[in-house]
Short mmCIF file of C-alpha atoms in Angstrom, two decimals:
data_model
loop_
_atom_site.label_atom_id
_atom_site.label_comp_id
_atom_site.label_asym_id
_atom_site.label_seq_id
_atom_site.Cartn_x
_atom_site.Cartn_y
_atom_site.Cartn_z
CA MET K 1 -39.72 -167.30 -50.75
CA HIS K 2 -37.30 -169.80 -49.23
CA ILE K 3 -36.27 -169.59 -45.58
CA TYR K 4 -33.45 -171.30 -43.75
CA VAL K 5 -34.65 -172.01 -40.20
CA VAL K 6 -31.87 -172.55 -37.67
CA TYR K 7 -33.31 -174.46 -34.71
CA ALA K 8 -31.56 -175.00 -31.39
CA HIS K 9 -33.24 -177.17 -28.76
CA PRO K 10 -32.37 -180.75 -27.74
CA SER K 11 -35.92 -181.91 -26.91
CA LYS K 12 -38.71 -182.78 -29.33
CA SER K 13 -41.21 -182.63 -26.47
CA SER K 14 -40.36 -179.00 -25.63
CA PHE K 15 -42.52 -175.93 -26.04
CA THR K 16 -39.84 -174.53 -28.36
CA TYR K 17 -40.38 -177.50 -30.67
CA GLU K 18 -44.11 -176.70 -30.76
CA VAL K 19 -43.28 -173.08 -31.57
CA LEU K 20 -41.04 -174.23 -34.42
CA HIS K 21 -43.86 -176.22 -35.99
CA SER K 22 -46.43 -173.47 -35.53
CA PHE K 23 -44.07 -171.08 -37.27
CA LEU K 24 -43.38 -173.57 -40.08
CA LYS K 25 -47.10 -174.16 -40.55
CA GLY K 26 -47.58 -170.42 -41.04
CA LEU K 27 -44.72 -170.27 -43.53
CA SER K 28 -46.12 -173.19 -45.54
CA GLU K 29 -49.69 -171.93 -45.59
CA SER K 30 -48.52 -168.58 -46.95
CA GLY K 31 -46.78 -170.32 -49.86
CA ASN K 32 -43.16 -170.27 -48.67
CA THR K 33 -40.64 -173.10 -48.62
CA PHE K 34 -38.10 -173.77 -45.89
CA GLU K 35 -35.16 -175.87 -44.83
CA ILE K 36 -34.49 -176.68 -41.17
CA GLY K 37 -31.05 -176.75 -39.63
CA ASP K 38 -31.66 -178.67 -36.39
CA LEU K 39 -28.32 -178.09 -34.68
CA TYR K 40 -28.75 -180.77 -32.01
CA ALA K 41 -29.98 -183.38 -34.50
CA MET K 42 -27.04 -182.51 -36.76
CA ASP K 43 -24.68 -182.79 -33.79
CA PHE K 44 -23.23 -179.50 -34.97
CA LYS K 45 -19.75 -178.88 -33.61
CA CYS K 46 -20.00 -175.62 -31.71
CA GLU K 47 -16.41 -175.15 -30.53
CA LEU K 48 -14.12 -172.93 -32.55
CA ASP K 49 -10.93 -175.02 -32.71
CA LEU K 50 -7.38 -173.72 -33.04
CA ASP K 51 -7.21 -174.16 -36.82
CA GLN K 52 -10.39 -172.21 -37.47
CA TYR K 53 -9.50 -169.60 -34.86
CA THR K 54 -6.12 -169.09 -36.55
CA ARG K 55 -7.81 -168.68 -39.94
CA GLU K 56 -10.25 -166.10 -38.56
CA MET K 57 -7.58 -164.08 -36.76
CA SER K 58 -5.42 -163.96 -39.90
CA ARG K 59 -8.35 -162.42 -41.83
CA THR K 60 -7.53 -164.45 -44.92
CA VAL K 61 -9.78 -166.71 -46.99
CA LEU K 62 -7.27 -169.55 -46.89
CA PRO K 63 -7.28 -172.25 -45.70
CA LEU K 64 -10.83 -173.15 -46.74
CA VAL K 65 -13.52 -173.36 -44.06
CA PRO K 66 -14.46 -176.81 -42.65
CA ASP K 67 -17.06 -178.80 -44.62
CA ASP K 68 -19.81 -178.48 -41.99
CA VAL K 69 -19.38 -174.70 -41.97
CA LYS K 70 -19.42 -174.56 -45.77
CA LYS K 71 -22.71 -176.52 -45.82
CA GLU K 72 -24.32 -174.02 -43.45
CA GLN K 73 -23.15 -171.11 -45.56
CA GLU K 74 -24.55 -172.79 -48.68
CA LYS K 75 -27.94 -173.24 -46.97
CA ILE K 76 -28.00 -169.54 -46.15
CA GLN K 77 -26.96 -168.50 -49.66
CA ARG K 78 -29.82 -170.40 -51.30
CA SER K 79 -32.34 -168.73 -48.97
CA ASP K 80 -34.22 -165.44 -49.15
CA ALA K 81 -34.28 -165.07 -45.38
CA VAL K 82 -33.08 -166.75 -42.20
CA ALA K 83 -35.06 -167.49 -39.03
CA PHE K 84 -33.66 -168.56 -35.66
CA VAL K 85 -35.83 -170.52 -33.22
CA TYR K 86 -34.46 -171.26 -29.75
CA PRO K 87 -35.11 -171.00 -25.99
CA VAL K 88 -33.68 -168.24 -23.83
CA TRP K 89 -31.18 -169.82 -21.45
CA TRP K 90 -29.44 -167.48 -19.01
CA SER K 91 -30.37 -164.41 -21.04
CA ASP K 92 -29.02 -165.70 -24.37
CA CYS K 93 -29.31 -168.47 -26.94
CA PRO K 94 -28.11 -172.03 -26.21
CA GLY K 95 -24.36 -172.55 -26.47
CA ILE K 96 -24.71 -174.66 -29.62
CA LEU K 97 -26.23 -171.69 -31.46
CA LYS K 98 -23.62 -169.27 -30.10
CA GLY K 99 -21.01 -171.70 -31.45
CA TRP K 100 -22.82 -171.77 -34.80
CA PHE K 101 -22.28 -168.02 -35.09
CA ASP K 102 -18.65 -168.37 -33.96
CA ARG K 103 -17.95 -170.90 -36.71
CA VAL K 104 -20.30 -169.95 -39.57
CA TRP K 105 -19.76 -166.17 -39.62
CA THR K 106 -16.32 -166.54 -41.15
CA VAL K 107 -13.94 -164.01 -42.67
CA GLY K 108 -14.56 -163.90 -46.41
CA TYR K 109 -18.21 -164.84 -45.97
CA ALA K 110 -19.90 -162.94 -43.16
CA TYR K 111 -17.54 -160.01 -43.64
CA PHE K 112 -14.32 -158.89 -45.30
CA TYR K 113 -12.45 -155.63 -45.79
CA ASP K 114 -11.89 -154.04 -49.19
CA GLU K 115 -8.80 -152.12 -50.34
CA ASN K 116 -10.11 -149.03 -48.52
CA ALA K 117 -10.46 -151.01 -45.27
CA GLU K 118 -14.24 -150.78 -45.64
CA ARG K 119 -16.28 -153.62 -44.18
CA LYS K 120 -18.25 -155.62 -46.78
CA TYR K 121 -20.53 -158.69 -46.70
CA PHE K 122 -21.17 -161.72 -48.88
CA ILE K 123 -24.24 -163.08 -47.04
CA LYS K 124 -27.10 -163.07 -49.54
CA PRO K 125 -30.31 -162.77 -47.45
CA LYS K 126 -30.97 -159.44 -45.74
CA LYS K 127 -34.05 -160.44 -43.75
CA ALA K 128 -33.96 -162.37 -40.47
CA LEU K 129 -36.38 -163.24 -37.70
CA VAL K 130 -35.31 -164.29 -34.22
CA LEU K 131 -38.05 -166.26 -32.46
CA CYS K 132 -37.22 -167.28 -28.91
CA THR K 133 -39.14 -168.80 -26.04
CA ALA K 134 -38.71 -167.74 -22.42
CA GLY K 135 -39.89 -168.79 -18.99
CA HIS K 136 -39.91 -165.20 -17.75
CA THR K 137 -42.64 -162.79 -18.86
CA ILE K 138 -41.91 -160.12 -21.44
CA GLU K 139 -42.55 -157.51 -18.75
CA TYR K 140 -39.84 -158.99 -16.53
CA LEU K 141 -37.37 -159.26 -19.40
CA GLU K 142 -38.03 -155.64 -20.41
CA THR K 143 -37.88 -154.10 -16.92
CA THR K 144 -34.65 -155.91 -16.04
CA GLY K 145 -33.00 -154.88 -19.32
CA ILE K 146 -32.52 -158.50 -20.39
CA ALA K 147 -34.72 -158.14 -23.48
CA GLN K 148 -32.83 -155.03 -24.58
CA SER K 149 -29.52 -156.84 -24.10
CA MET K 150 -30.76 -159.84 -26.11
CA ARG K 151 -31.90 -157.60 -28.97
CA CYS K 152 -28.65 -155.67 -28.97
CA ILE K 153 -26.48 -158.79 -29.12
CA MET K 154 -28.56 -160.85 -31.55
CA LEU K 155 -29.89 -158.15 -33.87
CA LYS K 156 -27.19 -155.49 -33.88
CA ASP K 157 -24.04 -157.57 -33.47
CA ARG K 158 -24.81 -161.02 -34.86
CA LEU K 159 -27.11 -159.88 -37.71
CA ASN K 160 -26.79 -156.17 -38.61
CA ASN K 161 -23.04 -156.46 -38.22
CA VAL K 162 -22.81 -159.00 -41.08
CA GLY K 163 -25.15 -157.27 -43.53
CA PHE K 164 -28.71 -158.15 -42.46
CA THR K 165 -30.84 -155.01 -42.71
CA ASP K 166 -34.39 -156.23 -41.97
CA VAL K 167 -34.21 -157.90 -38.56
CA LYS K 168 -36.75 -158.56 -35.84
CA MET K 169 -36.84 -160.41 -32.51
CA GLU K 170 -40.01 -161.86 -31.00
CA ILE K 171 -39.88 -163.23 -27.47
CA LEU K 172 -42.61 -165.70 -26.58
CA GLY K 173 -42.44 -165.40 -22.80
CA GLY K 174 -44.31 -166.25 -19.63
CA MET K 175 -43.96 -170.00 -19.97
CA VAL K 176 -42.59 -170.76 -16.50
CA ASN K 177 -46.08 -171.24 -14.99
CA LYS K 178 -47.26 -173.50 -17.84
CA ASN K 179 -50.44 -171.50 -18.31
CA ASP K 180 -52.51 -172.95 -21.18
CA LEU K 181 -53.81 -169.55 -22.28
CA VAL K 182 -50.30 -168.13 -22.46
CA LYS K 183 -49.10 -171.19 -24.34
CA ARG K 184 -51.94 -170.99 -26.85
CA SER K 185 -51.35 -167.27 -27.37
CA ASN K 186 -47.65 -167.82 -27.98
CA LEU K 187 -48.27 -170.63 -30.47
CA GLU K 188 -50.77 -168.47 -32.33
CA LYS K 189 -48.19 -165.69 -32.43
CA ALA K 190 -45.58 -168.07 -33.88
CA TYR K 191 -48.04 -169.18 -36.55
CA SER K 192 -48.95 -165.56 -37.40
CA LEU K 193 -45.28 -164.66 -37.73
CA GLY K 194 -44.90 -167.47 -40.25
CA VAL K 195 -47.92 -166.34 -42.24
CA ALA K 196 -46.84 -162.70 -42.29
CA PHE K 197 -43.12 -163.26 -42.75
CA PHE K 198 -42.93 -161.84 -46.28
CA LYS K 199 -46.01 -159.62 -46.20
CA HIS K 200 -44.41 -156.39 -45.01
#
């Protein structure tokens, strides 16, 4: 299978970067191929400008979407699944990834309405994995309700709401204390998720 991996972190010396490569190693060793969309390296424009906003609010397919948005949509369409790898910053993804959703999930691609006003989707892949790193422990994120909020926003709104049906979020937490055992366990988890991505 072929996976489009959307990656959002500015530092190549970060733990999130290590997680990305552990996950990719698992994907490769299980016979999958992948393409990486490194949003910071691409200098992806994350602001929805007036022209694109006007297009989206009109709910029409014209004018055409900007070239950088079209390229992202093409990467998704040639994939069997999409994975998102990013750090949790203030209980959500980095702004550059939020802006990616704002700009890439366009009318006429991520959704449209048929003659019966029924919502439909053009996005090809139906499977998505959200893999995020966090300083806080999973226990803290669960007891405070942050984890539930993250799952609701990312899985239900940003993915289910545009036609993805097989979605999962894995939070690799507890990194604030830089504990080697926790780090190793999280990297092993990322690798295992890559290996098992298409096995269930």
